[in-house]
Coordinates of C-alpha atoms and ligand atoms in Angstrom, one line a residue:
M210 CA -18.1 2.7 25.5
S211 CA -14.8 1.3 24.6
L212 CA -15.0 -1.5 21.9
Q213 CA -12.2 -4.0 22.2
A214 CA -10.1 -5.5 19.4
I215 CA -8.7 -9.0 20.0
G216 CA -5.9 -8.3 17.4
L217 CA -5.0 -7.2 14.0
I218 CA -5.6 -8.8 10.6
M219 CA -3.3 -8.0 7.6
H220 CA -3.5 -8.8 3.9
C221 CA -0.3 -9.2 1.9
R222 CA 1.1 -10.7 -1.3
A223 CA 1.4 -14.5 -0.8
G224 CA 4.9 -15.4 0.3
F225 CA 5.4 -12.2 2.4
E226 CA 3.7 -13.4 5.6
S227 CA 6.9 -13.5 7.6
E228 CA 7.7 -9.8 6.7
V229 CA 4.2 -8.7 7.8
G230 CA 4.6 -10.7 11.0
A231 CA 8.0 -9.0 11.7
E232 CA 6.6 -5.5 11.0
A233 CA 3.5 -6.2 13.1
L234 CA 5.6 -7.2 16.1
A235 CA 7.9 -4.2 15.6
L236 CA 5.0 -1.6 15.2
C237 CA 3.0 -3.0 18.1
E238 CA 6.0 -3.3 20.4
R239 CA 6.5 0.4 20.0
H240 CA 3.1 0.8 21.6
K241 CA 3.5 -2.0 24.2
L242 CA 1.1 -4.3 22.5
A243 CA 2.2 -7.9 23.0
G244 CA 0.8 -11.0 21.3
T245 CA 1.4 -13.9 18.9
I246 CA 1.6 -14.0 15.1
H247 CA -0.5 -16.6 13.4
S248 CA 0.0 -17.2 9.6
R249 CA 0.5 -20.0 7.1
S250 CA 3.1 -19.5 4.4
D251 CA 1.6 -18.5 1.1
S252 CA -1.8 -17.8 2.7
A253 CA -1.6 -14.0 2.0
L254 CA -3.0 -13.4 5.5
V255 CA -1.5 -12.7 8.9
R256 CA -3.3 -12.5 12.2
F257 CA -1.7 -10.9 15.3
V258 CA -3.5 -12.1 18.4
F259 CA -3.0 -9.8 21.4
N260 CA -2.4 -11.1 24.9
Q261 CA -4.8 -8.4 26.2
P262 CA -7.7 -6.9 24.1
S263 CA -7.1 -3.3 23.1
D264 CA -9.5 -0.3 22.4
W265 CA -9.9 -0.4 18.7
T266 CA -9.6 3.3 17.9
S267 CA -6.5 3.9 20.0
L268 CA -5.0 0.7 18.5
L269 CA -5.4 1.9 15.0
E270 CA -4.1 5.3 15.9
A271 CA -1.0 3.7 17.4
V272 CA -0.3 1.7 14.2
P273 CA -1.5 3.9 11.4
F274 CA -1.7 2.3 8.0
T275 CA 0.9 4.6 6.5
D276 CA 3.5 3.0 8.9
W277 CA 3.1 -0.4 7.3
V278 CA 5.2 -1.6 4.4
F279 CA 4.4 -5.2 3.7
A280 CA 0.7 -5.1 4.7
R281 CA -1.5 -4.2 1.8
E282 CA -4.4 -3.7 4.2
R283 CA -4.8 -3.9 8.0
F284 CA -7.8 -3.7 10.3
A285 CA -8.6 -4.1 14.0
W286 CA -9.8 -7.6 14.5
M287 CA -13.0 -7.6 16.6
G288 CA -14.1 -11.2 16.5
S289 CA -15.1 -14.3 14.5
I290 CA -18.4 -16.0 13.5
A291 CA -18.3 -19.7 12.8
D292 CA -20.9 -22.2 11.5
L293 CA -22.8 -19.8 9.2
P294 CA -26.0 -21.5 8.1
E295 CA -26.1 -22.1 4.4
Q296 CA -29.7 -20.8 4.0
D297 CA -29.1 -17.4 5.8
R298 CA -25.5 -16.4 6.3
A299 CA -26.4 -12.7 6.0
G300 CA -29.0 -13.0 8.7
A301 CA -26.6 -14.8 11.1
I302 CA -23.8 -12.2 10.6
T303 CA -26.3 -9.4 11.0
S304 CA -27.7 -10.9 14.3
E305 CA -24.2 -11.2 15.7
L306 CA -23.3 -7.6 14.9
V307 CA -26.6 -6.3 16.2
A308 CA -26.2 -8.2 19.4
R309 CA -22.7 -6.7 19.9
Y310 CA -23.1 -3.2 18.6
A311 CA -26.8 -2.1 18.4
K312 CA -26.6 -0.6 21.9
T313 CA -23.4 1.3 21.1
P314 CA -23.0 4.3 18.8
L315 CA -21.1 2.2 16.3
R316 CA -22.6 2.2 12.8
F317 CA -20.7 1.2 9.6
G318 CA -20.0 3.5 6.7
R319 CA -19.2 0.7 4.3
V320 CA -18.9 -3.1 4.2
S321 CA -15.9 -4.8 2.7
C322 CA -16.3 -8.6 2.1
E323 CA -12.8 -9.9 1.8
F324 CA -10.8 -13.0 0.9
A325 CA -7.2 -13.9 0.7
D326 CA -5.3 -13.0 -2.5
T327 CA -4.5 -16.6 -3.4
N328 CA -5.7 -19.1 -6.1
E329 CA -7.4 -21.2 -3.5
A330 CA -9.6 -18.3 -2.4
K331 CA -11.0 -17.7 -6.0
E332 CA -14.1 -19.8 -5.1
V333 CA -14.8 -17.7 -2.1
S334 CA -14.4 -14.5 -4.1
G335 CA -17.2 -15.7 -6.5
F336 CA -19.5 -16.4 -3.6
L337 CA -18.8 -13.0 -2.0
R338 CA -19.7 -11.1 -5.2
R339 CA -23.2 -12.6 -4.9
F340 CA -23.4 -12.5 -1.1
A341 CA -22.3 -8.9 -0.4
P342 CA -25.5 -7.1 -1.6
H343 CA -27.6 -9.4 0.6
L344 CA -25.5 -8.6 3.6
E345 CA -25.7 -4.8 2.9
K346 CA -29.5 -5.1 2.7
A347 CA -29.7 -7.0 6.0
L348 CA -27.4 -4.6 7.8
T349 CA -29.3 -1.5 6.4
K350 CA -32.6 -3.0 7.5
K351 CA -31.3 -3.3 11.1
G352 CA -29.9 0.3 11.0
M353 CA -26.3 -0.8 11.3
L354 CA -25.2 0.6 7.9
A355 CA -25.0 4.4 7.7
M356 CA -23.3 4.7 4.3
R357 CA -21.4 7.7 5.7
A358 CA -18.0 8.6 4.4
D359 CA -16.6 9.3 7.9
A360 CA -18.0 6.1 9.6
P361 CA -15.8 3.0 10.1
T362 CA -15.5 0.3 7.5
L363 CA -16.7 -3.1 8.5
H364 CA -14.3 -5.7 7.2
L365 CA -15.5 -9.3 6.9
L366 CA -12.8 -11.8 6.0
F367 CA -14.0 -15.2 4.6
E368 CA -11.6 -18.1 4.2
T369 CA -14.5 -20.3 3.5
S370 CA -18.2 -19.4 2.9
G371 CA -19.1 -20.9 6.3
A372 CA -17.2 -18.6 8.7
C373 CA -15.7 -15.2 8.9
D374 CA -13.5 -12.9 11.0
F375 CA -14.7 -9.3 11.3
G376 CA -13.1 -6.0 12.1
L377 CA -12.9 -2.3 11.7
S378 CA -10.8 0.4 10.0
M379 CA -11.3 4.1 9.6
P380 CA -11.6 5.8 6.2
G381 CA -8.4 7.6 5.4
D382 CA -6.4 5.2 7.5
A383 CA -6.7 2.2 5.2
A384 CA -5.7 1.0 1.7
P385 CA -7.3 3.1 -1.1
W386 CA -8.6 -0.2 -2.6
P387 CA -10.5 -3.1 -0.9
M388 CA -7.8 -5.6 0.4
G389 CA -5.2 -3.3 -1.1
I390 CA -5.8 -4.8 -4.6
A391 CA -5.4 -2.0 -7.1
H392 CA -7.5 -2.5 -10.2
L393 CA -5.9 0.0 -12.7
R394 CA -6.3 0.3 -16.4
M395 CA -3.3 0.3 -18.6
P396 CA -3.0 3.8 -20.1
L397 CA -3.2 4.3 -23.8
G398 CA 0.2 3.9 -25.4
A399 CA 1.8 2.3 -22.3
P400 CA 4.9 0.3 -23.3
S401 CA 5.2 -1.8 -20.1
R402 CA 3.0 -3.1 -17.2
S403 CA 5.6 -1.3 -15.0
T404 CA 3.6 1.9 -15.7
L405 CA 0.9 0.6 -13.3
K406 CA 3.4 0.6 -10.4
L407 CA 3.9 4.3 -10.6
A408 CA 0.2 4.9 -11.2
E409 CA -0.5 2.9 -8.0
A410 CA 2.2 4.6 -6.1
F411 CA 0.7 8.0 -6.8
F412 CA -2.6 6.9 -5.2
A413 CA -1.3 4.6 -2.5
L414 CA 1.6 6.7 -1.2
M415 CA 0.4 10.3 -1.8
S416 CA -2.6 12.3 -0.6
E417 CA -5.0 14.0 -3.1
A418 CA -3.6 17.4 -2.1
E419 CA 0.0 16.2 -2.7
R420 CA -1.0 14.8 -6.1
A421 CA -2.7 18.1 -7.1
S422 CA 0.2 20.2 -6.2
T423 CA 3.1 18.1 -7.5
L424 CA 1.7 16.3 -10.6
R425 CA 0.8 19.2 -12.9
P426 CA 1.9 20.8 -16.2
G427 CA 5.0 22.9 -16.1
L428 CA 6.9 20.7 -13.5
R429 CA 10.0 18.7 -14.4
A430 CA 10.9 15.1 -13.7
V431 CA 13.9 12.9 -14.2
D432 CA 13.2 9.1 -14.7
L433 CA 16.3 7.0 -14.0
G434 CA 16.2 3.6 -15.7
A435 CA 13.3 4.8 -17.8
A436 CA 13.2 2.4 -20.8
P437 CA 10.8 1.5 -22.4
G438 CA 9.1 4.5 -20.8
G439 CA 6.1 3.4 -18.7
W440 CA 6.9 5.7 -15.8
S441 CA 7.9 8.6 -18.0
L442 CA 4.5 8.3 -19.7
Q443 CA 2.7 8.6 -16.3
F444 CA 4.3 12.1 -15.9
A445 CA 3.9 13.1 -19.6
Q446 CA 0.2 12.3 -19.4
R447 CA -0.1 14.7 -16.5
G448 CA 1.7 17.4 -18.5
L449 CA 5.2 17.2 -16.8
R450 CA 8.4 17.4 -18.9
V451 CA 10.6 14.3 -18.4
S452 CA 14.3 13.6 -18.9
A453 CA 14.3 9.8 -19.4
V454 CA 17.7 8.4 -18.5
D455 CA 18.5 4.9 -20.0
N456 CA 20.9 3.4 -22.5
G457 CA 18.0 1.2 -23.7
P458 CA 15.4 2.4 -26.3
L459 CA 12.2 4.3 -25.4
A460 CA 8.9 3.4 -27.0
E461 CA 7.7 5.6 -29.9
S462 CA 4.4 6.2 -28.1
V463 CA 6.3 7.7 -25.2
L464 CA 8.4 10.0 -27.3
A465 CA 5.3 11.0 -29.3
T466 CA 4.0 12.8 -26.3
G467 CA 6.5 15.5 -27.1
L468 CA 7.3 15.9 -23.4
V469 CA 9.9 13.2 -22.9
E470 CA 13.5 13.7 -23.8
H471 CA 15.7 10.6 -24.0
V472 CA 19.0 10.9 -22.3
R473 CA 21.4 8.0 -23.1
A474 CA 23.5 7.8 -19.9
D475 CA 24.3 5.9 -16.7
G476 CA 21.6 6.7 -14.2
F477 CA 24.1 6.4 -11.3
T478 CA 26.4 9.2 -12.5
W479 CA 24.2 11.5 -14.6
R480 CA 22.9 14.6 -12.9
P481 CA 20.6 17.4 -14.2
K482 CA 22.0 20.9 -14.7
Q483 CA 19.2 22.4 -12.6
R484 CA 17.1 21.3 -9.7
V485 CA 14.0 19.3 -10.8
D486 CA 10.7 18.7 -9.1
W487 CA 10.7 15.0 -9.3
M488 CA 13.3 12.2 -9.6
V489 CA 12.0 8.6 -10.0
C490 CA 14.1 5.5 -10.3
D491 CA 13.3 2.0 -11.4
M492 CA 16.8 0.6 -12.0
V493 CA 17.3 -3.0 -11.0
E494 CA 20.2 -2.7 -8.5
Q495 CA 21.3 -3.5 -5.0
P496 CA 18.8 -1.7 -2.7
A497 CA 21.6 0.0 -0.6
R498 CA 23.1 1.4 -3.8
V499 CA 19.8 2.9 -4.9
A500 CA 19.2 4.2 -1.4
A501 CA 22.6 6.0 -1.4
L502 CA 21.9 7.4 -4.9
I503 CA 18.5 8.8 -3.8
A504 CA 20.0 10.3 -0.6
D505 CA 22.7 12.0 -2.7
W506 CA 20.1 13.7 -5.0
F507 CA 18.3 15.1 -2.0
V508 CA 21.4 16.3 0.0
T509 CA 22.9 18.0 -3.1
G510 CA 19.5 19.8 -3.8
R511 CA 18.8 18.1 -7.1
C512 CA 15.2 17.2 -6.4
R513 CA 12.4 17.8 -3.8
R514 CA 10.6 14.5 -4.1
S515 CA 11.1 11.0 -5.4
I516 CA 9.4 7.7 -6.0
F517 CA 11.8 4.7 -6.3
N518 CA 11.9 1.0 -6.1
L519 CA 14.0 -1.1 -3.7
K520 CA 14.5 -4.6 -5.1
L521 CA 14.4 -7.0 -2.3
P522 CA 16.9 -9.7 -1.5
M523 CA 15.8 -13.4 -1.3
K524 CA 16.3 -13.4 2.5
K525 CA 16.0 -10.8 5.3
R526 CA 13.8 -8.6 3.2
Y527 CA 12.3 -6.8 6.2
A528 CA 15.8 -6.1 7.6
E529 CA 17.0 -4.8 4.2
V530 CA 14.1 -2.4 4.0
E531 CA 14.8 -1.0 7.5
K532 CA 18.5 -0.7 6.6
C533 CA 17.7 1.4 3.5
R534 CA 15.2 3.5 5.4
A535 CA 17.8 4.2 8.1
L536 CA 20.5 5.0 5.6
I537 CA 18.4 7.6 3.8
S538 CA 17.0 9.2 6.9
A539 CA 20.5 9.5 8.5
R540 CA 21.9 11.3 5.4
L541 CA 19.0 13.7 5.2
D542 CA 18.9 14.3 9.0
D543 CA 22.7 15.0 8.9
E544 CA 22.0 17.8 6.4
G545 CA 19.0 19.1 8.5
L546 CA 16.6 18.2 5.7
S547 CA 13.2 17.6 7.2
H548 CA 11.5 14.9 5.2
L549 CA 8.7 12.3 5.0
M550 CA 9.1 8.8 3.7
R551 CA 6.3 6.3 3.0
M552 CA 7.1 2.7 1.9
R553 CA 4.7 0.1 0.6
H554 CA 4.8 -3.4 -1.0
L555 CA 2.3 -2.3 -3.7
Y556 CA -0.1 -4.7 -5.4
H557 CA 1.9 -4.3 -8.6
D558 CA 5.2 -4.9 -6.9
R559 CA 6.7 -8.3 -6.8
E560 CA 10.2 -8.7 -5.4
E561 CA 10.5 -5.0 -4.6
I562 CA 8.9 -2.3 -2.6
T563 CA 8.1 1.3 -3.6
V564 CA 9.1 4.4 -1.7
Y565 CA 7.8 7.9 -1.7
L566 CA 10.3 10.5 -0.3
T567 CA 9.6 14.2 0.0
L568 CA 11.1 17.2 1.7
V569 CA 8.6 18.9 4.1
Ligands
SAM213 C1 12.5 -2.3 -14.9 S1 13.2 -1.5 -16.2 C2 12.4 0.1 -16.1 C3 11.0 0.1 -16.6 C4 10.4 1.4 -16.7 N1 10.2 2.0 -15.4 C5 9.0 1.5 -17.4 O1 8.0 1.8 -16.8 O2 9.0 1.2 -18.6 C6 14.8 -1.1 -15.7 C7 15.6 -0.2 -16.6 O3 16.7 0.2 -15.9 C8 17.7 0.4 -16.9 N2 19.0 0.5 -16.1 C9 19.6 -0.4 -15.3 N3 20.8 0.1 -14.9 C10 20.9 1.3 -15.4 C11 21.9 2.3 -15.3 N4 23.0 2.2 -14.5 N5 21.7 3.5 -15.9 C12 20.6 3.7 -16.7 N6 19.6 2.8 -16.8 C13 19.8 1.6 -16.2 C14 17.6 -0.8 -17.8 O4 18.2 -0.5 -19.0 C15 16.1 -1.0 -17.8 O5 15.6 -0.4 -19.0

């Protein structure tokens, strides 16, 4: 039995709703899905309402999570439940889901109770912490919750405690953290919060197999714009040797790893003598200039993979990202270099996005 989605719901950083709207329209248009974007500025949420309902599994396959840049999380929107009674919200939600799905094979592997990432939604998040265990218990009692790793995740989005939207995603085709909010600990000796960006990128943009084969002792990395050394430390803690290129000073804690060599030079002109496994770049520069630099390292055979930031302009941020993507792809394609590029506006990113690029 085909279960129909009425649209898509996306989480994002507050202020980036129009970028998510633009990418939702572009991605869905590729698959002939037409509809209307609904979002309030600074709400950290975007809804895309389809003109015609769409089978939820083929919908998500058509717009896989890895293709989204500005959405921190996205799920197939199946419906809404209003007027939840204060005395038994869990019961009301469970009854609705049982009525819809008990006669279908659909069972949920996990429940994600969600709220917008805004200051206004803080109150709802407190309520959800207390409410989620009650809901899980009620769904389990009705046999709707299978707690299986391969079953769909049920997303319940609350803007108030009295109503919710609900939807579905598949494990492995979703953000690695609920709502895409990465809770990461600062590593010991980290000199900057920027270190968390690279730590998040390793998880959000790479698979477990990719991490295991490319983040291991004995490999070499170059870090352009390295000071004070938060990114270099991420590599050193995994046993890689790092050339940290920056005219600014590196923190003692980073040099003390014994794996980081400080190179005082201009990151745009310096090149390694031998090919390296990784090049990362966190220099604050025009995005097109960084994109050209990255492409140059790949086409001249200096690295096999890279993670880098593209600082976003104030306006036309989505267009700028697409321009940089096209610039890099065109240069690598011209040289016959088969590659894979994943881009994301990470939880730890502000006015920038992070890109993972690798030869395949
Ligand atoms: C955002 S900070 C990098 C933070 C670093 N990733 C960390 O985790 O600690 C940007 C750095 O880029 C450096 N930078 C900017 N332009 C540069 C250039 N042309 N060559 C080398 N470094 C540059 C700056 O000196 C600054 O230290």
